[in-house]
Coordinates of C-alpha atoms and ligand atoms in Angstrom, one line a residue:
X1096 CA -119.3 -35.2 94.5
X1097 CA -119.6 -33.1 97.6
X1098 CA -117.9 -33.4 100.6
X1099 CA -121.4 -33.7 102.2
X1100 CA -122.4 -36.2 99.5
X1101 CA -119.1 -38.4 99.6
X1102 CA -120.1 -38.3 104.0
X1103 CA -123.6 -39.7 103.2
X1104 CA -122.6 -42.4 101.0
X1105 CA -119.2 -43.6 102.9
X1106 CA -121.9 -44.1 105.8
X1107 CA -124.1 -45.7 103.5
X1108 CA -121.9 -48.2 102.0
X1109 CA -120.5 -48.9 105.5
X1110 CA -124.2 -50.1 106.4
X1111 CA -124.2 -51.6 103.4
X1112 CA -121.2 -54.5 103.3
X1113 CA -121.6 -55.1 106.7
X1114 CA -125.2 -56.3 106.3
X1115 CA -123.8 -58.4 103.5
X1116 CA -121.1 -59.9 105.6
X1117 CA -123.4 -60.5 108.3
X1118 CA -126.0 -62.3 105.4
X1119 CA -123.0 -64.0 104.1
X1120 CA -120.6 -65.2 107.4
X1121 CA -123.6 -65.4 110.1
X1122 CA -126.9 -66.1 108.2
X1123 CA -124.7 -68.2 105.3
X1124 CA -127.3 -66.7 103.1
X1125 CA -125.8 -64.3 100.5
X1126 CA -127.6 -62.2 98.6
X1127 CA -125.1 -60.6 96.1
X1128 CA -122.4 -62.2 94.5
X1129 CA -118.7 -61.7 95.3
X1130 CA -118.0 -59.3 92.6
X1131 CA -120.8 -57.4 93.3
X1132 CA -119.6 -57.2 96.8
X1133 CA -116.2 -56.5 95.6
X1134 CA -117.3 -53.5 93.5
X1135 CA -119.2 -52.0 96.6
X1136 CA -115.5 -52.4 98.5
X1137 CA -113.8 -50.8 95.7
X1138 CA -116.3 -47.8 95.9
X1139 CA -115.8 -47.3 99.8
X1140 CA -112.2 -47.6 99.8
X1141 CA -111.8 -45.1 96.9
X1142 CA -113.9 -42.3 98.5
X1143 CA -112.2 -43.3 101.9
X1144 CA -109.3 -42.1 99.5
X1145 CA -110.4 -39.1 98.3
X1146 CA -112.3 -37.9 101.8
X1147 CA -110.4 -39.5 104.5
X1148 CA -111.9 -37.0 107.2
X1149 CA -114.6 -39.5 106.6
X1150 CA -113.3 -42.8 107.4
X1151 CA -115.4 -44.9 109.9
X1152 CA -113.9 -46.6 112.7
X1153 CA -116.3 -49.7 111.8
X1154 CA -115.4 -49.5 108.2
X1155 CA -115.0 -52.6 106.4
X1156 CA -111.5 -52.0 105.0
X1157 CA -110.4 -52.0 108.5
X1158 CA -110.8 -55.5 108.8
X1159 CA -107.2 -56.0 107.9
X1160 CA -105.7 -52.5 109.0
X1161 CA -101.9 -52.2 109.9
X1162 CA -99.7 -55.1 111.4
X1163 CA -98.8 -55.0 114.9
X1164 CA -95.2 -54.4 116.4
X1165 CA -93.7 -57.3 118.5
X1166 CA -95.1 -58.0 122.3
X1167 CA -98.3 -58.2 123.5
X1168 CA -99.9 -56.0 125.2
X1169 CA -102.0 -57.4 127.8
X1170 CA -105.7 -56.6 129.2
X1171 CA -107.4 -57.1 131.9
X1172 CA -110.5 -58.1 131.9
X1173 CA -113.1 -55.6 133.3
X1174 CA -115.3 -58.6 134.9
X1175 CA -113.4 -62.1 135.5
X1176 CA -113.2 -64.3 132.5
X1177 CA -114.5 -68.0 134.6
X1178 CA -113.6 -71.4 133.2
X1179 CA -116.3 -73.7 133.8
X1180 CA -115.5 -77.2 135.7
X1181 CA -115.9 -80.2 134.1
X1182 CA -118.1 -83.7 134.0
X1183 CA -117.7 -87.0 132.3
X1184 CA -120.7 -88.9 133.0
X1185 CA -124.4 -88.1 132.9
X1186 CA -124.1 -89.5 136.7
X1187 CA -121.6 -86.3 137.5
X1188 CA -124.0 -83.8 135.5
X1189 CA -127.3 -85.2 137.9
X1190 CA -124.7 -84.7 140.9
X1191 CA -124.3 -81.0 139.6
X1192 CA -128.1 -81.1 139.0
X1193 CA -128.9 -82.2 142.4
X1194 CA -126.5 -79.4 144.3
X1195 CA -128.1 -77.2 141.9
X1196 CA -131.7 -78.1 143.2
X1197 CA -130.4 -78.2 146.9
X1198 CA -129.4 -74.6 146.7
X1199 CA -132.2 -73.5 144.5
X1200 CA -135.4 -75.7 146.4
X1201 CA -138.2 -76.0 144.7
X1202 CA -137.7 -72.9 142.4
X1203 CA -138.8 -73.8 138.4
X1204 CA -135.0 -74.0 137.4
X1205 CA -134.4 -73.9 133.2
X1206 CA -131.0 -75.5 132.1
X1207 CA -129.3 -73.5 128.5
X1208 CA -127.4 -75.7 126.4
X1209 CA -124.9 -75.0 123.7
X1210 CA -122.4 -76.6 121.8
X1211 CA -118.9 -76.1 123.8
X1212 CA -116.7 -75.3 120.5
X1213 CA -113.3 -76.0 120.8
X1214 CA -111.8 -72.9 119.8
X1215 CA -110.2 -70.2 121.7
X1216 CA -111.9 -68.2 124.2
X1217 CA -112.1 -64.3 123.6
X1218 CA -114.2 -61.2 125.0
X1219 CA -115.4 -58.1 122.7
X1220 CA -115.6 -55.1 124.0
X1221 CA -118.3 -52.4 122.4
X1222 CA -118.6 -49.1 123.5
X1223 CA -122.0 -47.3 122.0
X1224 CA -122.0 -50.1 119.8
X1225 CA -118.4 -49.9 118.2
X1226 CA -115.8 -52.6 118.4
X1227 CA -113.4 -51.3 121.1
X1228 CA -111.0 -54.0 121.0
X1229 CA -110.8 -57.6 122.1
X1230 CA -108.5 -59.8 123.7
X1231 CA -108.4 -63.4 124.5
X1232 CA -109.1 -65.2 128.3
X1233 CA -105.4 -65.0 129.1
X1234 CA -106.0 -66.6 133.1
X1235 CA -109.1 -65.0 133.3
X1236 CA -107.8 -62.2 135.3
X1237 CA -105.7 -60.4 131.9
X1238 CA -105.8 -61.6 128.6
X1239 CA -103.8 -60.6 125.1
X1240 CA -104.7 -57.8 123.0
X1241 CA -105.8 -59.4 119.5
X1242 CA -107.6 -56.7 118.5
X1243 CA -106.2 -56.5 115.1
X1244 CA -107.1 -60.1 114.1
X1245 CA -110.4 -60.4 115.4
X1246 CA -111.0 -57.1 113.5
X1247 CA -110.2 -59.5 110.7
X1248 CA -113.0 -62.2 111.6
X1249 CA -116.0 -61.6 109.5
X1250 CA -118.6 -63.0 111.4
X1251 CA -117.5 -60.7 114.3
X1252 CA -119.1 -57.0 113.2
X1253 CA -117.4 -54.7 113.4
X1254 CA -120.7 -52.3 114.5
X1255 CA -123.9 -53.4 116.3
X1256 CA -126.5 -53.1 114.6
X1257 CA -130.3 -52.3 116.1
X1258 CA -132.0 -49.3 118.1
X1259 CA -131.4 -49.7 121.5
X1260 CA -127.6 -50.4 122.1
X1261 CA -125.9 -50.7 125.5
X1262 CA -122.8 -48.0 125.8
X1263 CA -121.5 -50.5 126.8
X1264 CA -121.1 -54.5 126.4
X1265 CA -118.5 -57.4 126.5
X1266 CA -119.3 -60.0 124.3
X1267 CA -117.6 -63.3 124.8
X1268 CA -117.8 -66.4 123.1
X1269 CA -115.3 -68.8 121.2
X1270 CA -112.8 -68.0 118.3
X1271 CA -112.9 -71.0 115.8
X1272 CA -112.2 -73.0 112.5
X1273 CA -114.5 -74.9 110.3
X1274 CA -112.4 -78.5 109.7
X1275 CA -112.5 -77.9 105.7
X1276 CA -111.4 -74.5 106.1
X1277 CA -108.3 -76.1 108.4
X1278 CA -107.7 -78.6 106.2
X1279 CA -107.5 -76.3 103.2
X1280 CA -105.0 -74.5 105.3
X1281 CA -102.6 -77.4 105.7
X1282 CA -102.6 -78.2 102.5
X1283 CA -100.9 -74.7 102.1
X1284 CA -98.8 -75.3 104.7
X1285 CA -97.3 -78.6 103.5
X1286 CA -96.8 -77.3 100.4
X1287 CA -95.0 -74.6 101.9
X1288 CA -92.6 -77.0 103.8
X1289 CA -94.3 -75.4 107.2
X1290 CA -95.5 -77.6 109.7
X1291 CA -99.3 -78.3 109.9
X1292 CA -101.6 -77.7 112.7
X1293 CA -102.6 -80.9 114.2
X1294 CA -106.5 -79.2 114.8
X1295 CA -109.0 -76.5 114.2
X1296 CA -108.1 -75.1 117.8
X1297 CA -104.6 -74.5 117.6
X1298 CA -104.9 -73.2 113.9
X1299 CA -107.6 -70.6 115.4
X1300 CA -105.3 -69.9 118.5
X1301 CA -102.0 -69.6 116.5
X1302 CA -104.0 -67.5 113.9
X1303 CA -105.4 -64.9 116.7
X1304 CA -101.2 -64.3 117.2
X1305 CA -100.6 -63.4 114.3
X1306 CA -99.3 -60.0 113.4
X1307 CA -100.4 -59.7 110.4
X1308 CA -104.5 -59.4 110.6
X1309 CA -104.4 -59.8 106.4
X1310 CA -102.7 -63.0 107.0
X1311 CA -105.5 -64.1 109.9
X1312 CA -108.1 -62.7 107.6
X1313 CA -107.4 -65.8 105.0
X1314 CA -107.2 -68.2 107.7
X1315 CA -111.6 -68.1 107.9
X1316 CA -111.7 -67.3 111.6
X1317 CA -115.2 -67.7 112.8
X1318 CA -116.9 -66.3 115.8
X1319 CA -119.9 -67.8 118.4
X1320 CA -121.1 -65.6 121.5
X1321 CA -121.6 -68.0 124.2
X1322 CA -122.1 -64.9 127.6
X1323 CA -121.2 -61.6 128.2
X1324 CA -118.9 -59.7 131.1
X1325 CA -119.8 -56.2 132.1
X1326 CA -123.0 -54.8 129.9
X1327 CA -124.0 -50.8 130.4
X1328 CA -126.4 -49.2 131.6
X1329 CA -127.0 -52.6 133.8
X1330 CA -130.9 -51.9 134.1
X1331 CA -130.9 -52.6 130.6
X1332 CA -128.8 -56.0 130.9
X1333 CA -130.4 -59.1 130.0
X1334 CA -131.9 -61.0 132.9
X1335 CA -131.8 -65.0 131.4
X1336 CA -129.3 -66.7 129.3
X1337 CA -132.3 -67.1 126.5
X1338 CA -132.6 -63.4 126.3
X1339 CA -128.9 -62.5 126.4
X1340 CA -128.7 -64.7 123.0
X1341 CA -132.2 -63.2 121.7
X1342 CA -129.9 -59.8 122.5
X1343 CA -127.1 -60.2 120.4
X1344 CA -129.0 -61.9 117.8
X1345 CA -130.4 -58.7 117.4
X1346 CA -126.8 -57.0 117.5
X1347 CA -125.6 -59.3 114.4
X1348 CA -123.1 -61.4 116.8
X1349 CA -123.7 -65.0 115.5
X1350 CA -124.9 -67.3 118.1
X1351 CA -125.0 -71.4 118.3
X1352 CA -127.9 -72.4 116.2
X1353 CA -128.0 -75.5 118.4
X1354 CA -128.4 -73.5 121.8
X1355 CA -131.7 -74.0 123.5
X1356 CA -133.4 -74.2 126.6
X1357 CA -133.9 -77.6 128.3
X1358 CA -136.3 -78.2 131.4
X1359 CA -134.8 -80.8 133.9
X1360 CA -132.2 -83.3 134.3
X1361 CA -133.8 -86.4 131.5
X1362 CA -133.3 -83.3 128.6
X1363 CA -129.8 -82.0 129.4
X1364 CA -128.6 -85.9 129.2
X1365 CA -130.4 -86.4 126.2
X1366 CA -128.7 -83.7 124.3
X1367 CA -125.9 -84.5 125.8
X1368 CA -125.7 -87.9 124.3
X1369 CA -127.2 -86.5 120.8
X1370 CA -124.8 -84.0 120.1
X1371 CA -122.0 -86.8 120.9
X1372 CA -123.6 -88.8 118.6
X1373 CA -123.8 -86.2 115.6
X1374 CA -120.8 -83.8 116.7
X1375 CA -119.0 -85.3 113.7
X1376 CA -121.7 -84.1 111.1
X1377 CA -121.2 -80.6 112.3
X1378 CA -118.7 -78.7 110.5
X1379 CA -116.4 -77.5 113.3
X1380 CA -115.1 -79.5 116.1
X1381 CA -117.3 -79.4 119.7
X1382 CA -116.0 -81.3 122.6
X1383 CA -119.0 -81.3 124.4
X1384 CA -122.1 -79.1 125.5
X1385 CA -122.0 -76.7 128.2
X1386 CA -125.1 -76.6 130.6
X1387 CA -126.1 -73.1 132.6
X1388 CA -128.5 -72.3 134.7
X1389 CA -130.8 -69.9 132.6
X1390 CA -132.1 -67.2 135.3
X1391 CA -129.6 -64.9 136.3
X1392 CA -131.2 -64.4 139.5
X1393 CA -130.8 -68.1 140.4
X1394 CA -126.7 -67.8 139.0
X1395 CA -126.2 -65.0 142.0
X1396 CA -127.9 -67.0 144.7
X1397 CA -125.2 -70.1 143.3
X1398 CA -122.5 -67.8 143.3
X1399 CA -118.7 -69.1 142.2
X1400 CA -115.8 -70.7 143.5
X1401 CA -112.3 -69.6 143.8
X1402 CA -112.0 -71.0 139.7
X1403 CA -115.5 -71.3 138.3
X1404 CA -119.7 -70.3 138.4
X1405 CA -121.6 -73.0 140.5
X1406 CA -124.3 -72.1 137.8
X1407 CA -122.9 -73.8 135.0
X1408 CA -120.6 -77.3 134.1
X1409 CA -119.3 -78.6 130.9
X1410 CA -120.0 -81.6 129.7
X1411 CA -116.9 -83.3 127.9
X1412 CA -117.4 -85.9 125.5
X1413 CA -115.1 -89.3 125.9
X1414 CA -111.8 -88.4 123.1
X1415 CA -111.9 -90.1 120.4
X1416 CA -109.4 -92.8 121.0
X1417 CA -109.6 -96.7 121.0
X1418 CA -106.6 -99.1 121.5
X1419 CA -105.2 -102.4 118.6
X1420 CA -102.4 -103.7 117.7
X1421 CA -99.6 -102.8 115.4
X1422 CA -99.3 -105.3 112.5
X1423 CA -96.3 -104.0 110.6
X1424 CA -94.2 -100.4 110.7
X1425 CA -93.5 -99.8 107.3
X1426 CA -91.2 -96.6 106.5
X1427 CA -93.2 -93.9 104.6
X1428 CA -91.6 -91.9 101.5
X1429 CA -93.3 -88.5 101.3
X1430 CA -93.2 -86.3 97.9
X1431 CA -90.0 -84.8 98.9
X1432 CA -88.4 -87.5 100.0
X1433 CA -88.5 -87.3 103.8
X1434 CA -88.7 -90.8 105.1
X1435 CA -90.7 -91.5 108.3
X1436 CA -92.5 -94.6 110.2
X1437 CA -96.4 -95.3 109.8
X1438 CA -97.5 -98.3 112.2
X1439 CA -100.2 -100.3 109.9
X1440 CA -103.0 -101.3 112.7
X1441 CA -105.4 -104.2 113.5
X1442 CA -108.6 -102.2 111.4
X1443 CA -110.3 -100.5 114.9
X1444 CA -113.4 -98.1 114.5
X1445 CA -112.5 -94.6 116.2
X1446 CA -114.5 -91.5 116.4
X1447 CA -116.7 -93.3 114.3
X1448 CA -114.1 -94.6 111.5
X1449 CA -112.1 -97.3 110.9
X1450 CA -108.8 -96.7 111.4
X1451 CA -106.0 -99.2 109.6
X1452 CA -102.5 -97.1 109.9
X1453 CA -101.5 -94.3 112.2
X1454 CA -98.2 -92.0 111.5
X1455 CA -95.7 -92.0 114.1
X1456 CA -93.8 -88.3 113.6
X1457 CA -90.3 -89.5 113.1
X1458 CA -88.3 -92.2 114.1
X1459 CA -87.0 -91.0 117.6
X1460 CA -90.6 -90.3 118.0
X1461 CA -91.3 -94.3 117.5
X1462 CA -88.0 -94.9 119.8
X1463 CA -89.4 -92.6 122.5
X1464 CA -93.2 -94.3 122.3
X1465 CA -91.3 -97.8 122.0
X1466 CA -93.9 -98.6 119.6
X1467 CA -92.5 -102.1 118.1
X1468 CA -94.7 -104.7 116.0
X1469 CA -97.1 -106.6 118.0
X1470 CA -97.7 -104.2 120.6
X1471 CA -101.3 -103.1 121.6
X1472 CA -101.4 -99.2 121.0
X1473 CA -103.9 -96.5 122.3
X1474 CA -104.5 -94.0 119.5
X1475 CA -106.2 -91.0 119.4
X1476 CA -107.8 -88.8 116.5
X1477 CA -108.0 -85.0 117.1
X1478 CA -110.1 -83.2 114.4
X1479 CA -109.9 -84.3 111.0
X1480 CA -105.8 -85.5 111.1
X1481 CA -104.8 -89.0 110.8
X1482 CA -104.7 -90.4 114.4
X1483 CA -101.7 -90.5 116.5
X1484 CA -100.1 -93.3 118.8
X1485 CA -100.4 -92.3 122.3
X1486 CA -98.6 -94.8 123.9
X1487 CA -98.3 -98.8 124.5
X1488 CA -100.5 -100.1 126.3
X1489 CA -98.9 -103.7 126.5
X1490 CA -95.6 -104.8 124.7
X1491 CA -95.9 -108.0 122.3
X1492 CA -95.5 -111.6 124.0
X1493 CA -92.0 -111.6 122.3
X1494 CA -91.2 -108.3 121.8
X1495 CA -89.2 -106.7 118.6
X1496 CA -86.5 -104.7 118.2
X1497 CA -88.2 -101.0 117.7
X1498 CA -88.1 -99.5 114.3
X1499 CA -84.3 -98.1 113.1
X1500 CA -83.6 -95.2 111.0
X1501 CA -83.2 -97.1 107.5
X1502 CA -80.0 -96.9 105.4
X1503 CA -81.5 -97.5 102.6
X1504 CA -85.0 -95.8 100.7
X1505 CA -87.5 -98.6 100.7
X1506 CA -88.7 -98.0 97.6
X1507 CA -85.4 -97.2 95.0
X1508 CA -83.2 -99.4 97.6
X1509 CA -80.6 -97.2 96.8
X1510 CA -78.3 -95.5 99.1
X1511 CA -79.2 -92.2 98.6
X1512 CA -80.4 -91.3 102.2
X1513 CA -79.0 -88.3 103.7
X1514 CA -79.8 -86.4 107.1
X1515 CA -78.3 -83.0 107.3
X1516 CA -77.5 -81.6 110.6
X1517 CA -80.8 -80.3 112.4
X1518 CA -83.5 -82.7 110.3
X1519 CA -85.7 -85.2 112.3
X1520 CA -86.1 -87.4 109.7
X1521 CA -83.4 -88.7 106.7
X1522 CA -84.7 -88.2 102.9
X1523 CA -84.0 -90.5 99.8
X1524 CA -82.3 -87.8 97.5
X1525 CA -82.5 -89.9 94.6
X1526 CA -84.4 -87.6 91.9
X1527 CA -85.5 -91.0 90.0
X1528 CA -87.4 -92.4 93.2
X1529 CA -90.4 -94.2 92.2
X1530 CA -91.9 -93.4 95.3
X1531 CA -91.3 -89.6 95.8
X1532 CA -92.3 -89.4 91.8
X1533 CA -95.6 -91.5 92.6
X1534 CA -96.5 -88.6 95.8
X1535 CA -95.5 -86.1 92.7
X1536 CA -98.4 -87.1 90.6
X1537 CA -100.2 -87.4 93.5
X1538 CA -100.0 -84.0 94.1
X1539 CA -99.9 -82.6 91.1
X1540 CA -103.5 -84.3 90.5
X1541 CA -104.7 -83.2 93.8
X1542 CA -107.5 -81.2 94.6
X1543 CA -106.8 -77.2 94.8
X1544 CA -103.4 -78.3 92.3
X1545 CA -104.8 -79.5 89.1
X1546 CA -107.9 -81.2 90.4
X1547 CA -107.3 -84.2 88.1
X1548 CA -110.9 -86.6 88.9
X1549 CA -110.4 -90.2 89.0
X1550 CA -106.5 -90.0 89.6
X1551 CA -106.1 -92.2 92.6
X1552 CA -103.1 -93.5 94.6
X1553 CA -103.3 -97.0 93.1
X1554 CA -103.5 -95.3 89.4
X1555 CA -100.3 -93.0 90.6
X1556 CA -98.7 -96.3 91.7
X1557 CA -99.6 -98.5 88.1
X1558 CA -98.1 -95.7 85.6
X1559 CA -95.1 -95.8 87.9
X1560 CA -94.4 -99.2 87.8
X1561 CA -95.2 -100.0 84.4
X1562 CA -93.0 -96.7 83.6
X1563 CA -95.9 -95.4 81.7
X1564 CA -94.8 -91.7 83.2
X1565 CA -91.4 -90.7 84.1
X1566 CA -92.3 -87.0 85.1
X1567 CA -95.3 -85.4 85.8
X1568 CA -95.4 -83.6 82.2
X1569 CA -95.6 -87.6 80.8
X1570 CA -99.2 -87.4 82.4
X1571 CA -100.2 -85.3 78.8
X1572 CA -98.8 -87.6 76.7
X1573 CA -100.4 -91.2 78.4
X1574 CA -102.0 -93.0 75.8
X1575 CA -105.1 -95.0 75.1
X1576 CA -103.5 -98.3 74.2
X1577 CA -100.7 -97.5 76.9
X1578 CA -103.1 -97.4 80.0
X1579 CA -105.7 -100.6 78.8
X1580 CA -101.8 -102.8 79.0
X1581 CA -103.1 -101.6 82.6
X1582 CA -105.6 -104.5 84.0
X1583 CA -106.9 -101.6 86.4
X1584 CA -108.7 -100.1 83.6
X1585 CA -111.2 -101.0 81.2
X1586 CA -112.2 -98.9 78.0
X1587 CA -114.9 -96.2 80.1
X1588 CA -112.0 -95.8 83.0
X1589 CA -109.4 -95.1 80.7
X1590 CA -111.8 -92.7 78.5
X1591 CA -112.9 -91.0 82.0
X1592 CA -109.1 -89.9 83.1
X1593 CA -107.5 -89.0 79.6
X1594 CA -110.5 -86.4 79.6
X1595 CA -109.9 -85.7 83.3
X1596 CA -106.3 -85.1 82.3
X1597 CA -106.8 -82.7 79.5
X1598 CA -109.8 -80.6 81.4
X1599 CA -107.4 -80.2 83.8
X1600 CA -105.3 -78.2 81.2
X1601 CA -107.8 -75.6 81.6
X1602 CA -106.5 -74.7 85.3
X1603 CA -105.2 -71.5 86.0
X1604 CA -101.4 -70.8 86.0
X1605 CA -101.4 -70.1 89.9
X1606 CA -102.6 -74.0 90.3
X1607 CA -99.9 -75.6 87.4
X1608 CA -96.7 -73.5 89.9
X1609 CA -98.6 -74.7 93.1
X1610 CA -99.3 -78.3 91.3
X1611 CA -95.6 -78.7 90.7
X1612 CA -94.7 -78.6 94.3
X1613 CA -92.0 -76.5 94.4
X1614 CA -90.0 -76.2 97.9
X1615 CA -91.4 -73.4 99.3
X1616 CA -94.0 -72.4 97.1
X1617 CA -98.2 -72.6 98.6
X1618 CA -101.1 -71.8 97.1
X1619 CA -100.6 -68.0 97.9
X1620 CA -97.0 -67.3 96.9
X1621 CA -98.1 -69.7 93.7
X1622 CA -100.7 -66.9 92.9
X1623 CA -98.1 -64.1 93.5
X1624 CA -95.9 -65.6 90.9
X1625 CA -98.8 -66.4 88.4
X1626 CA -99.9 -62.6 88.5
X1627 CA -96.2 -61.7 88.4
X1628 CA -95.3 -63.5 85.1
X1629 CA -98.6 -64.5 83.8
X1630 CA -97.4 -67.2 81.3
X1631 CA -94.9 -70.2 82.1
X1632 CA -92.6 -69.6 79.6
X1633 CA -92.0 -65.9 81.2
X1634 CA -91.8 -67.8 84.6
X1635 CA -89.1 -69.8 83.8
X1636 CA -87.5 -67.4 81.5
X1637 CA -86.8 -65.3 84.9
X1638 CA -84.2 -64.2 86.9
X1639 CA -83.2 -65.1 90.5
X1640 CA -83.5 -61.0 91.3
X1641 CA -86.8 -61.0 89.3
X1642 CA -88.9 -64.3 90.8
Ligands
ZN1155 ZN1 -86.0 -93.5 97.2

């Protein structure tokens, strides 16, 4: 191949991938499959190889370029990042309405809606189309170079596309995480003995702080414009908030699907009390729907405050929280042991399901609260997690003594607890613990380990009990006569998870080391090892220096 050959068709592939990440991570409509997609990659990085006088600033493989050193560096932001004020009530958004109308008379006054994500605010900054860099709201005035990690987002290209480009735009809009892809993400984590991230906004917010963008580039990061800050040549900018979003469209940035324009006060407070009622059948988190004045002409006769537009309010949905009473607080064994307090509740619907226990993070943490049976609780879900205790709201008539750190494991009643220096919580260190073994199976059957259908917490709970399995290997040798002692199952159960069991012989090694729950081993450094050593015998045949 020329040189003038491999130019062309570095350019051309360029085009290429990033219409099919914008067809896959903004339309959701791909129309290759991965390892098609893959072989293009493969073919751009290798001539970026052979001709790197060629390399594109926009090109794909930069998506997850070189780590960043320690610190920061900050930005400031070449037009004020705002934050917008916010309302309660659909009384407080026909007050704003009203001041609104005062100001603006009898003017024909459009209202834009969209979805306020709960993500992390950012601004992207193109010149002649090309990503400069971005950086996040900061106070409004600077914010933090993340650059390299939103790089990494796909949804976020990397180069406008279309004709007629400003030279110069900052697009901002909200940093996010779908709730499967955070609770995927967890489940790594725990695995991993790290602590989870209690929603999809702190997951998205700790992940743009990375500094490894390869590392942020797993994590799913998603992107939604929601304005823009300075735009170049300004005869050119958009002149309403519909066409500003008709723009970008254009440009490939992903915008709300939901966004639309409303006409008067009745509309906005129907969406408003819409989108509460269906936020939890959308796949990311919203807290509420931010109204704008559409005309930019009207925004500059509003003008700002000191701390936000006069143009535009958010409306925040009530949290998702709802007060009962605390039955019982029953001490928790977790797979590896750790022993901590779960308060089981008075069944109370929340965020739109019922809610019987809530975890209490450790027992100082239940001390602190002065959570004690009896007492009425509020309790609050954020995201997908299992709600938390907030606080009491009223103590018991007679009130108990608050939960103490056990002696003893509740389940093996033996005194094997220890709690070494620096722990929160003690752990039952009894290998033989029926309850750490039944959280074993659990996880060795979970989904993303080996994905064993049908195997349930109360099945975990019978073969440990009737000391059907001892270890999780025991699972392959269950018998047919062994589980129908069991009065759980009848001949079509017990057919269904003997076959679930021995399908899920068919899972890849990666899943069998991740499966076994290993301290410190996730899903990734699972798949490290499995490419490593390819067969289990090899695995454990290793060394310390070679593993
Ligand atoms: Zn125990």
């Amino acid at each position: 191949m020329t040189s003038q050959e491999a130019e062309k068709k570095i350019a051309s592939l360029v085009d290429e991938i990033a219409r099919h990440d914008h067809l896959y991570h903004v339309e959701d409509q791909p129309v290759i499959s991965d390892s098609e997609y893959d072989a293009l990659l493969r073919e751009l990085r290798s001539l970026e190889e052979q001709f790197p006088q060629f390399r594109l600033p926009q090109s794909p493989t930069q998506r997850d370029g070189a780590k960043v050193a320690d610190g920061a560096r900050t930005i400031r932001h070449p037009v004020k990042m705002f934050s917008l004020d916010n309302t309660y009530s659909v009384e407080e958004i026909a007050e704003w309405v009203a001041r609104v109308r005062k100001v603006l008379g009898d003017d024909d006054i459009g209202f834009s809606v969209e979805p306020k994500i709960d993500g992390v605010s950012v601004t992207l900054v193109y010149e002649k189309g090309l990503l400069l860099y971005g950086a996040t709201r900061g106070d409004g005035e600077t914010g933090e170079d993340v650059t390299h990690n939103v790089r990494a987002v796909r949804s976020i290209p990397l180069a406008l596309t279309g004709n007629d480009l400003p030279d110069l735009v900052e697009v901002r809009g909200e940093v996010y995480m779908n709730r499967a892809d955070l609770a995927a993400l967890n489940a790594g984590r725990e695995a991993e003995g790290l602590e989870i991230f209690v929603n999809p906004r702190n997951a998205a917010s700790g992940s743009l702080k990375l500094q490894d963008p390869s590392e942020s580039s797993r994590r799913k990061l998603r992107f939604f414009a929601h304005s823009f800050g300075r735009f170049e040549p300004q005869a050119k900018a958009p002149v309403r908030h519909g066409m500003f979003f008709q723009m970008v469209r254009g440009f490939g940035v992903p915008v709300n699907p939901l966004a639309h324009l409303c006409r008067g006060v009745t509309e906005v407070e129907a969406v408003c009390e819409e989108w509460g009622r269906m936020r939890r059948d959308l796949p990311y988190d919203i807290d509420g729907v931010v109204i704008k004045v559409d005309d930019f002409r009207q925004r500059v006769r509003l003008g700002e405050t000191m701390k936000s537009p006069r143009w535009a309010v958010a409306f925040k949905f009530p949290a998702d929280q709802a007060t009962t009473r605390v039955r019982d607080i029953v001490t928790q064994v977790g797979r590896t042991g750790v022993l901590t307090p779960v308060a089981e509740l008075e069944p109370v619907v929340c965020g739109g399901v019922t809610i019987s226990r809530a975890t209490v993070h450790n027992f100082d943490e239940a001390a602190r609260l002065g959570i004690h049976v009896g007492a009425r609780v509020l309790i609050e879900r954020a995201g997908d997690v299992i709600p938390k205790i907030v606080k009491v709201v009223a103590e018991a008539e007679v009130r108990r003594p608050l939960p103490r750190v056990p002696t003893d494991c509740p389940a093996c009643r033996e005194e094997f607890i220890c709690q070494a220096e620096g722990d929160v919580s003690p752990r039952c260190i009894n290998p033989a613990c029926p309850r750490q073994l039944e959280r074993r199976l659990l996880h060795f059957g979970s989904k993303g380990a080996m994905d064993i259908d049908g195997f349930g917490e109360s099945v975990a709970h019978e073969l440990v009990e009737r000391k059907i399995v001892g270890d999780v290997a025991d699972l392959y040798m269950i018998r047919m006569e062994q589980l129908l002692s069991v009065p759980l199952f009848a001949q079509k159960k017990a057919d269904n998870l003997l076959r679930a069991i021995q399908e899920s012989k068919e899972r890849p090694l990666s899943r069998l080391i991740f499966a076994l729950g290993i301290a410190n081993i996730g899903e990734r450094a699972a798949q490290n090892l499995a490419e490593r050593f390819r067969t289990m015998e090899a695995l454990m045949g290793a060394s310390r220096e070679e593993v």
